[in-house]
CSV table of C-alpha atoms in Angstrom, one decimal:
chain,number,residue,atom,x,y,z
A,169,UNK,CA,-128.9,235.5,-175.3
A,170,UNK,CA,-125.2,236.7,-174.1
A,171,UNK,CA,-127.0,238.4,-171.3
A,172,UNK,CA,-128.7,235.2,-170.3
A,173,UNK,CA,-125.6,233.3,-170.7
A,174,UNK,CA,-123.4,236.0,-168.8
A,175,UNK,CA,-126.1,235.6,-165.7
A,176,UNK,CA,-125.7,231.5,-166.1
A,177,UNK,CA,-122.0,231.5,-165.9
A,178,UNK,CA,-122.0,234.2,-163.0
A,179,UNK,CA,-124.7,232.0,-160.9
A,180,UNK,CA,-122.7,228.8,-160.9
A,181,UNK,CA,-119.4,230.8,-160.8
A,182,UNK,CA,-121.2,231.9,-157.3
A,183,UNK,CA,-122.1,228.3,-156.4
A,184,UNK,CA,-118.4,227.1,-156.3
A,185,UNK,CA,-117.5,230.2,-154.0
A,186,UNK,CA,-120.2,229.5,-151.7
A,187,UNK,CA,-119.0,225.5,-151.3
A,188,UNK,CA,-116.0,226.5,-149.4
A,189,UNK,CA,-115.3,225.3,-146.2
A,190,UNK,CA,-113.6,227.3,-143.5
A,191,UNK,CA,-112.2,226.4,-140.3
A,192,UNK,CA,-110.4,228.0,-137.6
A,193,UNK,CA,-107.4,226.6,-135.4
A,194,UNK,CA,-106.2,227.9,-132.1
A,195,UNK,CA,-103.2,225.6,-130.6
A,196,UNK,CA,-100.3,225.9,-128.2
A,197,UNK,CA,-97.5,223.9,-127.0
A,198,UNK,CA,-93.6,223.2,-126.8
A,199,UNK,CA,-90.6,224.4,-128.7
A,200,UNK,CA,-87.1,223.8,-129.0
A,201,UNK,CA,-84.4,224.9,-131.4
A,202,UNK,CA,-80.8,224.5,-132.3
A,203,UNK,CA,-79.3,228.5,-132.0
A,204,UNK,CA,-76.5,228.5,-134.7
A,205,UNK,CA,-73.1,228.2,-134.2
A,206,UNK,CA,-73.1,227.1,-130.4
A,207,UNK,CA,-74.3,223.6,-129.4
A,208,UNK,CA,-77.5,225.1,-127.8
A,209,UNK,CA,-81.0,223.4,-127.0
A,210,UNK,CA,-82.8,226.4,-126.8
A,211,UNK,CA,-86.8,225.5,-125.4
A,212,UNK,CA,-90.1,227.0,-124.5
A,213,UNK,CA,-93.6,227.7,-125.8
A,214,UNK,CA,-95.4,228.4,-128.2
A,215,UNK,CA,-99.1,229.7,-129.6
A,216,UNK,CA,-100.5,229.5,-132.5
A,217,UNK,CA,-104.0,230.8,-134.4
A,218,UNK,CA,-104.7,229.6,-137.8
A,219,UNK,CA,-107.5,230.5,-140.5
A,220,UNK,CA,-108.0,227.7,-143.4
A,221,UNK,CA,-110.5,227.3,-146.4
A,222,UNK,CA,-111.5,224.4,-148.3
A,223,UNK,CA,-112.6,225.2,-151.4
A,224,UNK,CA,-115.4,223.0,-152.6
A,225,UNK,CA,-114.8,221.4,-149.3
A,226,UNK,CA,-112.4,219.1,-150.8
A,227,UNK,CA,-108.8,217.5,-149.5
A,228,UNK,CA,-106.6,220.6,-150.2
A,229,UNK,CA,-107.2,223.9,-148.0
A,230,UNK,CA,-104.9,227.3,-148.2
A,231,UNK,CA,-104.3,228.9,-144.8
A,232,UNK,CA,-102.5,231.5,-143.2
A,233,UNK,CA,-101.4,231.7,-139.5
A,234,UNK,CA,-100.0,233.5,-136.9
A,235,UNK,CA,-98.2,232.8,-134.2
A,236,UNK,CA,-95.6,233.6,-131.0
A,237,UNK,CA,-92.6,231.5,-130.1
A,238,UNK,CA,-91.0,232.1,-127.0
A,239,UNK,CA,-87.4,229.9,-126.1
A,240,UNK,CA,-84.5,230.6,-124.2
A,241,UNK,CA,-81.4,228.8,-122.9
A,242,UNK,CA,-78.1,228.7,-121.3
A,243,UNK,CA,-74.5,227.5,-123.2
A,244,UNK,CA,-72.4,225.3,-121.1
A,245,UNK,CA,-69.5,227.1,-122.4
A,246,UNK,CA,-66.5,228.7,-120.4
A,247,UNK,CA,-68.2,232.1,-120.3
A,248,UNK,CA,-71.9,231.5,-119.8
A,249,UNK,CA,-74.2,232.8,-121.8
A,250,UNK,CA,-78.4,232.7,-121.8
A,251,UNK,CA,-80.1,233.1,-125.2
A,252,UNK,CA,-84.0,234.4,-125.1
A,253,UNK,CA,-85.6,234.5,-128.3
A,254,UNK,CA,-89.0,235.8,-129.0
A,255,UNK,CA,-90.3,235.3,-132.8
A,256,UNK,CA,-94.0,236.0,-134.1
A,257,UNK,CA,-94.3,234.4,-137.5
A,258,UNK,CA,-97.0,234.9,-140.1
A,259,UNK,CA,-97.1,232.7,-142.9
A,260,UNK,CA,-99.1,230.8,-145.7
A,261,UNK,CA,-99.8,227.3,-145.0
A,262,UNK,CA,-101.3,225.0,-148.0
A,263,UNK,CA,-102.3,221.7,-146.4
A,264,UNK,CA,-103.0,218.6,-147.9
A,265,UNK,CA,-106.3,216.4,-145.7
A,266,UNK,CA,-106.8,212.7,-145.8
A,267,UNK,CA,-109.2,210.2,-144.1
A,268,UNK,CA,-112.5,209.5,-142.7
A,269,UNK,CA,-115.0,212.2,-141.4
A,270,UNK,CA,-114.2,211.5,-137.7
A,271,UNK,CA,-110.0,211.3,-137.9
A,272,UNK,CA,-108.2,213.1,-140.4
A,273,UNK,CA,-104.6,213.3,-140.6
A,274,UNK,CA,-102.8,216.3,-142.6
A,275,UNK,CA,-99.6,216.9,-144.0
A,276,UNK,CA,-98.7,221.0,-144.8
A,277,UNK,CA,-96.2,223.7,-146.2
A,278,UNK,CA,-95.0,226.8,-143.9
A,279,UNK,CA,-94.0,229.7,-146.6
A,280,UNK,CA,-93.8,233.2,-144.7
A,281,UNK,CA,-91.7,235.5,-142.9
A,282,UNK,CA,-91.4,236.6,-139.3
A,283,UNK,CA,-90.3,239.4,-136.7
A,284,UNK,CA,-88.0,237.9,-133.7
A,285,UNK,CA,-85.6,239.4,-131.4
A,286,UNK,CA,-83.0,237.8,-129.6
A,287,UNK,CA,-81.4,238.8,-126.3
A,288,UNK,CA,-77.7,237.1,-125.1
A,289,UNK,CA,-77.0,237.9,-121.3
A,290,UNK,CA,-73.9,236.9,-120.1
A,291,UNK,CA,-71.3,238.1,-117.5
A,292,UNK,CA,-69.0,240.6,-119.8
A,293,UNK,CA,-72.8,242.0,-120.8
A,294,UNK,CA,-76.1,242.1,-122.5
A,295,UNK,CA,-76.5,242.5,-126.2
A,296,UNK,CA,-80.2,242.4,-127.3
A,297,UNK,CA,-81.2,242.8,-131.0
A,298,UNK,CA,-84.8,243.5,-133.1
A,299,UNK,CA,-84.5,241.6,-137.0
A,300,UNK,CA,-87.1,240.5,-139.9
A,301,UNK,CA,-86.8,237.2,-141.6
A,302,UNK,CA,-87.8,234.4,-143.3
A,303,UNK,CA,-89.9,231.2,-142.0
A,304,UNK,CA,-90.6,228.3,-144.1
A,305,UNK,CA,-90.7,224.6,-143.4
A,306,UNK,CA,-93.5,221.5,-143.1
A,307,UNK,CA,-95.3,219.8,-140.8
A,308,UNK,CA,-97.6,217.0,-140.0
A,309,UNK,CA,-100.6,216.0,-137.8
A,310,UNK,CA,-104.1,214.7,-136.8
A,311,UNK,CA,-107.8,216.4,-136.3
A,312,UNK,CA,-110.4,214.2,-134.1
A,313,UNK,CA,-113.7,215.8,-134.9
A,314,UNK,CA,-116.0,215.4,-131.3
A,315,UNK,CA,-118.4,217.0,-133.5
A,316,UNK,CA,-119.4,217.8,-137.2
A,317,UNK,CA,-117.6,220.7,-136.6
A,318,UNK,CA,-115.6,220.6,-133.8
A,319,UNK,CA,-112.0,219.1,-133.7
A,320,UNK,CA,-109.2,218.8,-131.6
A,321,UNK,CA,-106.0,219.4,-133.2
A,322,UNK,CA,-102.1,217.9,-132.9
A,323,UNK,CA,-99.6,218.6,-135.3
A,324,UNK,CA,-95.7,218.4,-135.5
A,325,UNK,CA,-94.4,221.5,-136.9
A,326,UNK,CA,-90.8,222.3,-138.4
A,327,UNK,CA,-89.4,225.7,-139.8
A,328,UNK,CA,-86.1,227.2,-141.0
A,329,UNK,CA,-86.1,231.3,-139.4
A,330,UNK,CA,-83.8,233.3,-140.6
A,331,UNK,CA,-82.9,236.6,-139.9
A,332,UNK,CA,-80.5,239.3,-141.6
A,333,UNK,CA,-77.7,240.5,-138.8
A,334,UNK,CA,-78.1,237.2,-136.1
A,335,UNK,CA,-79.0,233.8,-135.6
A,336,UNK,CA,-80.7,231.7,-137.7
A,337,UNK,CA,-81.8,227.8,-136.7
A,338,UNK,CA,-84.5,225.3,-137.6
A,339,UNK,CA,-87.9,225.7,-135.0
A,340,UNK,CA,-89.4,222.8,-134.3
A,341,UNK,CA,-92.9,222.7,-131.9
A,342,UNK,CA,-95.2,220.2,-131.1
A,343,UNK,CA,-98.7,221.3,-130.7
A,344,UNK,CA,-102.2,220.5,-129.6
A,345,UNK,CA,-105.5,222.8,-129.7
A,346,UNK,CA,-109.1,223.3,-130.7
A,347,UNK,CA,-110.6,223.8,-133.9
A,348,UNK,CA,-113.8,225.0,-135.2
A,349,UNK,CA,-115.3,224.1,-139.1
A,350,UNK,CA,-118.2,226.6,-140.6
């Protein structure tokens, strides 16, 4: 009887598992920080590829992404000075999904770390450094399904990177891209 029981609770332990959801997100678009301590509107790109899962297909998925950032600007100051920053973040986002089958919008957490280097160039010299840090923030946005499972994606994203030795500064991108449920 504990045998039969045992294979019971094992085949509907099984069922849940195979009720998940997946999709995957692949986005790209603009963004702009604030470099600390200078007054600095640092912008550029940025490109992004996510992998999500729904377990029982319900509201709340757990995903994880990766991504490159790319921004760079020039201080007004006496001595000019142009910043270029490069970050690749990977990071856990939990999201939270609401709405109809066709439009959905989304709110969702950012909790990781990432690599970024940052490069001043100015005229007494170049300085150019490699540091590790951490990356965690929100954001917000909408999926338009064309298909049952095919969606176009646009999300508002914000994050606090931080880094040991240099900078650190709130990254904001807005992004659009294509999406894929199976």
């Amino acid at each position: 009887m504990k045998k039969q029981l045992l294979i019971i609770f094992l085949i509907l332990v099984s069922f849940k598992a195979m009720s998940q959801e997946n999709m995957a997100t692949f986005s790209g678009g603009y963004a702009f920080s604030t470099i600390e301590d200078t007054d600095l509107k640092a912008t550029g790109w940025r490109i992004n590829g996510s992998f999500e899962f729904s377990p029982m297909g319900g509201s709340f998925a757990h995903g994880f992404a990766v991504g490159y950032i790319s921004i760079s600007g020039t201080d007004d100051a006496l001595i000019s000075n142009t910043y270029t920053i490069n970050s690749v973040p990977l990071y856990y986002a939990p999201k939270y999904m609401f709405g109809k089958e066709k439009f959905k919008g989304f709110i969702k957490g950012v909790l990781g770390t990432q690599y970024a280097s940052l490069k001043r160039e100015g005229p007494l010299g170049s300085l150019s450094d490699n540091d590790f840090g951490f990356y965690g923030g929100g954001g917000a946005g909408i999926m338009i399904f064309l298909k049952e499972n095919i969606f176009i994606n646009a999300e508002y994203e914000i994050a606090w990177a931080s880094n040991s030795f240099y900078k650190d500064g709130w990254m904001n991108s807005a992004m659009g891209g294509l999406g894929f449920k199976f």
